[in-house]
Short mmCIF file of C-alpha atoms in Angstrom, two decimals:
data_model
loop_
_atom_site.label_atom_id
_atom_site.label_comp_id
_atom_site.label_asym_id
_atom_site.label_seq_id
_atom_site.Cartn_x
_atom_site.Cartn_y
_atom_site.Cartn_z
CA MET A 56 227.34 134.00 201.47
CA LYS A 57 227.02 131.90 202.88
CA ARG A 58 228.55 130.64 205.76
CA ARG A 59 228.21 131.94 209.18
CA ALA A 60 227.71 131.09 212.81
CA GLY A 61 227.91 127.60 214.14
CA ILE A 62 225.08 127.68 216.63
CA LEU A 63 222.18 125.28 216.78
CA ILE A 64 218.83 126.65 215.73
CA ILE A 65 215.69 124.69 216.23
CA THR A 66 212.55 125.66 214.40
CA GLY A 67 209.02 124.48 214.96
CA LEU A 68 208.95 122.32 218.05
CA LEU A 69 211.56 121.83 220.69
CA ILE A 70 213.26 118.63 219.74
CA ILE A 71 215.58 116.33 221.58
CA SER A 72 218.65 115.81 219.38
CA GLY A 73 218.42 112.54 217.51
CA LEU A 74 214.68 112.14 217.89
CA LEU A 75 213.19 111.20 214.55
CA VAL A 76 209.47 111.20 215.22
CA LEU A 77 207.24 113.16 217.53
CA PRO A 78 203.90 112.06 218.92
CA GLY A 79 201.04 114.25 217.80
CA CYS A 80 197.34 113.43 218.17
CA GLY A 81 198.06 109.75 217.91
CA LYS A 82 200.05 110.17 214.72
CA ASP A 83 203.83 110.24 214.44
CA LYS A 84 205.28 113.32 212.74
CA VAL A 85 208.50 113.20 210.81
CA VAL A 86 211.32 115.46 211.93
CA LEU A 87 213.63 116.36 209.06
CA GLN A 88 217.16 117.05 210.18
CA ILE A 89 218.89 119.69 208.03
CA TYR A 90 222.61 120.46 208.30
CA ASN A 91 223.50 123.72 206.53
CA TRP A 92 225.89 126.67 206.46
CA GLY A 93 224.91 129.48 208.83
CA GLU A 94 222.52 132.08 207.41
CA PHE A 95 222.26 130.05 204.23
CA ILE A 96 218.49 129.62 204.20
CA ASP A 97 215.52 131.90 204.80
CA PRO A 98 213.95 130.75 208.12
CA GLY A 99 210.59 131.78 206.69
CA LEU A 100 210.88 129.00 204.13
CA LEU A 101 211.39 126.41 206.85
CA GLU A 102 208.19 127.60 208.48
CA LYS A 103 206.40 127.53 205.12
CA PHE A 104 207.62 123.97 204.47
CA GLU A 105 206.44 122.84 207.90
CA LYS A 106 203.04 124.45 207.35
CA GLU A 107 202.56 122.96 203.88
CA THR A 108 203.74 119.45 204.70
CA GLY A 109 203.30 118.93 208.43
CA ILE A 110 206.96 117.85 208.53
CA LYS A 111 208.98 119.47 211.28
CA VAL A 112 212.48 120.73 210.55
CA GLU A 113 215.52 120.75 212.80
CA LEU A 114 218.34 122.96 211.49
CA ASP A 115 221.93 122.52 212.62
CA LEU A 116 224.73 124.76 211.31
CA TYR A 117 228.37 124.44 210.29
CA GLU A 118 231.05 126.89 209.19
CA THR A 119 233.17 124.94 206.73
CA ASN A 120 232.92 121.91 204.49
CA GLU A 121 235.66 120.24 206.48
CA HIS A 122 233.76 120.62 209.77
CA MET A 123 230.60 119.18 208.20
CA LEU A 124 232.41 116.24 206.67
CA ALA A 125 234.29 115.42 209.86
CA LYS A 126 231.05 115.37 211.85
CA LEU A 127 229.35 113.03 209.40
CA GLU A 128 232.36 110.74 209.29
CA ALA A 129 232.51 110.62 213.08
CA GLY A 130 229.05 109.04 213.06
CA GLY A 131 226.21 109.50 215.50
CA THR A 132 224.24 111.87 213.27
CA GLN A 133 221.01 111.36 211.36
CA TYR A 134 221.03 114.33 209.01
CA ASP A 135 218.60 114.09 206.10
CA VAL A 136 219.84 116.98 203.91
CA VAL A 137 223.26 118.66 203.88
CA PHE A 138 224.70 121.38 201.62
CA PRO A 139 228.32 120.58 200.66
CA SER A 140 230.38 122.31 198.01
CA ASP A 141 231.42 120.73 194.71
CA TYR A 142 234.72 119.10 195.72
CA VAL A 143 233.23 117.69 198.91
CA ILE A 144 230.35 116.16 196.99
CA GLU A 145 232.94 114.42 194.82
CA GLU A 146 234.66 113.09 197.94
CA MET A 147 231.39 111.99 199.56
CA ILE A 148 230.39 110.09 196.42
CA LYS A 149 233.75 108.27 196.39
CA LYS A 150 233.29 107.38 200.06
CA ASP A 151 229.77 106.06 199.42
CA MET A 152 228.30 108.56 201.89
CA LEU A 153 225.38 109.71 199.72
CA TYR A 154 222.09 108.25 198.55
CA LYS A 155 221.20 108.53 194.90
CA ILE A 156 218.33 110.99 194.54
CA ASP A 157 215.03 109.84 193.02
CA PHE A 158 214.37 112.69 190.63
CA ASN A 159 210.81 111.43 190.11
CA ASN A 160 210.20 113.04 193.49
CA ILE A 161 211.81 116.31 192.41
CA PRO A 162 209.77 117.62 189.45
CA ASN A 163 210.99 121.15 190.15
CA PHE A 164 214.45 120.10 188.98
CA LYS A 165 213.17 121.18 185.53
CA TYR A 166 213.56 124.78 186.70
CA VAL A 167 217.32 124.40 187.23
CA SER A 168 219.40 125.88 184.42
CA ASP A 169 221.18 123.30 182.30
CA ARG A 170 224.48 125.07 182.99
CA PHE A 171 224.33 123.67 186.54
CA LYS A 172 223.62 120.05 185.62
CA ASN A 173 226.05 117.16 185.09
CA LEU A 174 229.06 119.08 186.37
CA ASN A 175 232.34 117.31 187.07
CA TYR A 176 231.75 116.67 190.77
CA ASP A 177 228.57 114.71 189.94
CA PRO A 178 228.85 114.05 186.20
CA THR A 179 225.69 111.95 185.90
CA ASN A 180 223.71 114.17 188.28
CA GLU A 181 222.56 111.32 190.48
CA TYR A 182 223.55 112.56 193.94
CA SER A 183 223.20 116.34 194.11
CA VAL A 184 220.89 119.22 193.30
CA PRO A 185 222.40 122.72 192.94
CA TYR A 186 221.44 125.24 195.63
CA PHE A 187 223.60 128.37 195.21
CA TRP A 188 226.69 129.31 193.23
CA GLY A 189 229.24 132.10 193.24
CA THR A 190 232.87 133.12 193.33
CA LEU A 191 235.62 133.92 195.82
CA GLY A 192 237.03 137.43 195.66
CA ILE A 193 238.12 140.55 197.52
CA LEU A 194 235.90 142.91 199.49
CA TYR A 195 237.41 146.37 199.89
CA ASN A 196 236.37 149.60 201.58
CA THR A 197 236.56 152.44 199.06
CA GLU A 198 236.94 154.96 201.91
CA MET A 199 240.08 153.19 203.12
CA VAL A 200 241.57 151.89 199.87
CA ASP A 201 242.50 154.59 197.37
CA GLU A 202 244.01 152.45 194.64
CA GLU A 203 242.65 150.12 192.03
CA VAL A 204 241.92 146.66 193.38
CA ASP A 205 242.28 144.04 190.69
CA SER A 206 244.87 141.62 192.03
CA TRP A 207 245.48 139.30 194.97
CA ASP A 208 248.72 141.30 195.38
CA ILE A 209 246.95 143.88 197.54
CA LEU A 210 246.63 141.30 200.32
CA TRP A 211 250.40 141.52 200.70
CA ASN A 212 250.57 145.35 200.68
CA GLU A 213 252.19 146.55 203.93
CA LYS A 214 250.20 149.76 203.67
CA TYR A 215 247.19 147.79 204.93
CA ALA A 216 248.92 145.99 207.78
CA GLY A 217 246.41 144.99 210.43
CA LYS A 218 243.51 145.84 208.11
CA ILE A 219 243.50 142.64 206.08
CA LEU A 220 241.07 139.80 206.81
CA MET A 221 241.66 136.29 205.50
CA LEU A 222 239.19 133.42 205.37
CA ASP A 223 239.52 130.70 207.96
CA SER A 224 239.10 128.15 205.18
CA MET A 225 241.93 125.86 204.12
CA ARG A 226 241.10 125.39 200.44
CA ASP A 227 240.12 129.03 199.86
CA THR A 228 243.12 130.63 201.54
CA ILE A 229 245.75 128.29 200.14
CA GLY A 230 243.97 128.71 196.81
CA VAL A 231 244.41 132.49 196.97
CA ALA A 232 248.17 132.07 197.39
CA LEU A 233 248.34 129.54 194.57
CA LYS A 234 246.46 131.84 192.18
CA LYS A 235 248.70 134.78 193.14
CA LEU A 236 251.66 132.61 192.19
CA GLY A 237 250.04 131.72 188.89
CA TYR A 238 249.27 128.11 189.77
CA SER A 239 246.09 126.07 189.70
CA LEU A 240 244.24 126.08 193.01
CA ASN A 241 243.91 122.34 192.58
CA THR A 242 247.61 121.63 192.29
CA THR A 243 249.08 118.92 194.49
CA ASP A 244 252.65 119.69 193.46
CA THR A 245 254.59 119.81 196.73
CA GLU A 246 257.02 122.49 195.53
CA LYS A 247 254.20 124.81 194.45
CA LEU A 248 252.34 124.22 197.69
CA GLU A 249 255.49 124.99 199.67
CA GLN A 250 255.75 128.32 197.82
CA ALA A 251 252.11 129.05 198.67
CA LYS A 252 252.75 128.21 202.32
CA GLN A 253 255.75 130.53 202.50
CA LEU A 254 253.75 133.30 200.85
CA LEU A 255 250.99 133.01 203.45
CA ILE A 256 253.51 132.85 206.32
CA GLN A 257 255.14 136.00 204.92
CA GLN A 258 251.70 137.65 204.96
CA ARG A 259 250.88 136.77 208.60
CA PRO A 260 252.22 140.03 210.16
CA LEU A 261 249.88 142.01 207.90
CA VAL A 262 246.78 139.96 208.68
CA ASN A 263 244.26 141.06 211.29
CA GLY A 264 243.02 137.50 211.57
CA TYR A 265 241.37 134.50 209.93
CA TYR A 266 237.58 134.65 210.08
CA VAL A 267 234.41 133.33 208.50
CA ASP A 268 231.33 134.69 210.24
CA GLU A 269 232.77 138.02 211.29
CA ILE A 270 234.12 139.33 207.98
CA LYS A 271 231.03 141.11 206.70
CA ASP A 272 230.37 143.01 209.92
CA MET A 273 234.05 143.90 210.37
CA MET A 274 234.12 145.34 206.88
CA ILE A 275 230.91 147.30 207.40
CA ASN A 276 232.19 148.67 210.71
CA GLY A 277 235.46 149.82 209.18
CA ASP A 278 237.53 147.43 211.26
CA ALA A 279 239.30 146.26 208.11
CA ALA A 280 240.05 147.67 204.68
CA ILE A 281 240.34 144.47 202.66
CA ALA A 282 239.00 140.94 203.04
CA VAL A 283 238.87 137.68 201.19
CA ASP A 284 235.25 136.58 201.07
CA TRP A 285 232.60 134.92 199.00
CA SER A 286 230.44 136.79 196.49
CA GLY A 287 227.28 136.37 198.56
CA SER A 288 228.72 138.53 201.31
CA ALA A 289 229.18 141.30 198.77
CA MET A 290 225.56 140.95 197.68
CA ASP A 291 224.42 140.86 201.30
CA ILE A 292 226.25 144.15 201.88
CA TYR A 293 224.76 145.58 198.70
CA TRP A 294 221.19 144.61 199.68
CA GLU A 295 221.78 146.41 202.99
CA GLY A 296 222.32 149.63 201.02
CA ILE A 297 226.02 150.01 201.82
CA ASP A 298 227.86 151.55 198.88
CA TYR A 299 231.41 151.98 200.21
CA ILE A 300 232.30 148.31 200.05
CA LYS A 301 233.00 146.78 196.65
CA TYR A 302 233.80 143.28 195.42
CA VAL A 303 236.19 142.14 192.74
CA VAL A 304 237.36 138.82 191.34
CA PRO A 305 241.14 139.32 190.89
CA LYS A 306 242.65 139.19 187.45
CA GLU A 307 244.77 136.14 188.32
CA GLY A 308 241.57 134.13 188.66
CA SER A 309 239.77 132.55 191.57
CA ASN A 310 237.39 129.84 192.68
CA LEU A 311 234.00 129.26 191.09
CA TRP A 312 231.96 127.23 193.54
CA PHE A 313 228.68 125.35 193.63
CA ASP A 314 226.89 124.41 196.83
CA CYS A 315 224.31 121.66 196.50
CA MET A 316 221.67 119.74 198.41
CA VAL A 317 222.48 116.07 198.98
CA ILE A 318 221.02 113.25 201.06
CA PRO A 319 223.65 111.53 203.24
CA LYS A 320 223.26 107.88 204.12
CA THR A 321 222.66 109.00 207.68
CA SER A 322 219.16 110.02 206.55
CA GLN A 323 216.19 108.23 208.06
CA HIS A 324 213.67 110.08 205.87
CA LYS A 325 214.84 110.02 202.27
CA LYS A 326 211.40 110.63 200.73
CA GLU A 327 210.78 113.65 202.96
CA ALA A 328 214.30 114.89 202.20
CA GLU A 329 213.42 114.78 198.50
CA MET A 330 210.20 116.69 199.26
CA PHE A 331 212.29 119.37 200.94
CA ILE A 332 214.73 119.59 198.02
CA ASN A 333 211.82 119.87 195.59
CA PHE A 334 210.30 122.62 197.76
CA MET A 335 213.52 124.64 197.67
CA LEU A 336 213.60 124.47 193.86
CA ASP A 337 210.13 125.97 193.47
CA PRO A 338 210.85 129.24 191.60
CA GLU A 339 208.99 131.40 194.13
CA ASN A 340 210.81 129.76 197.05
CA ALA A 341 214.17 129.90 195.26
CA TYR A 342 213.62 133.61 194.60
CA GLN A 343 212.76 134.30 198.23
CA ASN A 344 215.76 132.31 199.42
CA SER A 345 218.15 134.04 197.02
CA LEU A 346 216.97 137.47 198.15
CA TYR A 347 217.42 136.51 201.81
CA VAL A 348 220.81 134.81 201.52
CA GLY A 349 222.27 137.04 198.81
CA TYR A 350 223.66 134.34 196.57
CA ALA A 351 222.78 133.57 192.97
CA SER A 352 220.24 130.80 192.46
CA PRO A 353 220.63 128.06 189.81
CA VAL A 354 216.85 128.29 189.30
CA THR A 355 216.59 130.32 186.12
CA GLU A 356 213.34 132.08 186.94
CA ALA A 357 214.59 133.19 190.36
CA PHE A 358 217.93 134.39 189.01
CA GLU A 359 216.39 136.37 186.16
CA ARG A 360 213.60 137.81 188.31
CA ILE A 361 216.13 139.36 190.67
CA MET A 362 217.94 140.99 187.74
CA GLN A 363 214.66 142.22 186.24
CA GLU A 364 213.65 143.83 189.51
CA ASN A 365 217.18 145.16 190.16
CA PRO A 366 218.76 145.74 186.71
CA GLU A 367 221.97 147.11 188.23
CA VAL A 368 222.92 143.72 189.70
CA ALA A 369 223.20 142.27 186.21
CA GLU A 370 226.40 144.31 185.89
CA MET A 371 227.82 143.18 189.22
CA ASP A 372 230.44 140.42 189.24
CA ALA A 373 229.27 139.49 192.73
CA TYR A 374 225.91 138.39 191.32
CA ASN A 375 226.33 137.90 187.61
CA PRO A 376 230.02 137.45 186.77
CA SER A 377 230.95 137.96 183.15
CA GLU A 378 232.19 135.16 180.95
CA GLU A 379 235.61 136.82 181.06
CA VAL A 380 235.66 136.47 184.85
CA LEU A 381 234.32 132.93 184.80
CA ASP A 382 236.92 131.87 182.24
CA LYS A 383 239.64 132.75 184.78
CA CYS A 384 238.04 130.76 187.58
CA GLU A 385 238.46 127.14 188.57
CA VAL A 386 236.19 124.76 190.45
CA PHE A 387 237.79 122.92 193.37
CA ILE A 388 238.24 119.20 192.87
CA ASP A 389 238.60 116.48 195.48
CA LEU A 390 242.24 116.28 196.58
CA GLY A 391 242.13 112.59 197.38
CA ASP A 392 245.21 111.48 199.33
CA SER A 393 246.71 114.98 198.98
CA ARG A 394 244.13 116.38 201.38
CA SER A 395 246.44 115.52 204.28
CA LEU A 396 249.21 117.55 202.60
CA PHE A 397 246.91 120.59 202.47
CA SER A 398 245.92 120.00 206.10
CA ARG A 399 249.56 119.91 207.21
CA ILE A 400 250.37 123.11 205.31
CA TRP A 401 247.30 124.84 206.71
CA THR A 402 248.30 123.91 210.26
CA GLU A 403 251.85 125.20 209.70
CA ILE A 404 250.47 128.53 208.46
CA LYS A 405 248.03 128.94 211.35
CA VAL A 406 250.62 128.25 214.09
CA GLN A 407 252.91 131.05 212.87
#
């Protein structure tokens, strides 16, 4: 997937942070400030957008939803487009942090499959446009794991001590423990969350570490046998031609997630932000972006084109999960006041 490195990348011109316009031949040029997950967009598309529109793009990166949200809430930013996940969109709407999108400026929204519209986190589809979607599951090295992998239980198998990678992501990792226990990953029941915390503390001696960016490379290099990761990482590994790493959504169920494009109220260029969103939904651009990033696109033509050109991926849960798999998955919801409870539990796990 998604989700890597937290460095600042600047495309186009060198830009002083916070500068919104640049002088050019007597005419001011808009600088669109994009805040996205690492390696979650094809840089070639940013160049194409700049060439087609004359709008410069500044791209800043984050590793987790929580980091992104904290930065926006701290103020001092002027991001025009950000890419939060479902439950964070719900929270941002409640906090009045997002502009409503003028869909008259986004005609390419017609290419988005209906299955990705009017979902619970934005039920009237006023604030968000779907970007990528996928699941959370287990990556495993078939040269190091000689048993069937179909359950979260394997993450607690002492046989793989020191060879297990967990995600440095509060909702995902606590969610794994909750699903292993048979609970909803959205529960706010303190007793159930305490059980999940104890389960993850019990697991700590077996865990190599908590990572985000490093997981894919560590798996490829054989530094770990098993990892919790997002489906896009599995597809990324597949597109690289590596056949000894597989991906599975455990039988207990997992997270089904949607990452979207939204316009925060920090934006100084809403119209240009909508131009950018419309550009990313163009079927050709969505196809190119999906191939580069590895995740499944909500743009029907892009999604189907990849399966037509690579029929084998239609059978892969990492790209095209079956209805049986999806039926076992849940979408994260905003925790509301219980977010602090999750944060406390996460801190107590990490300090062990």
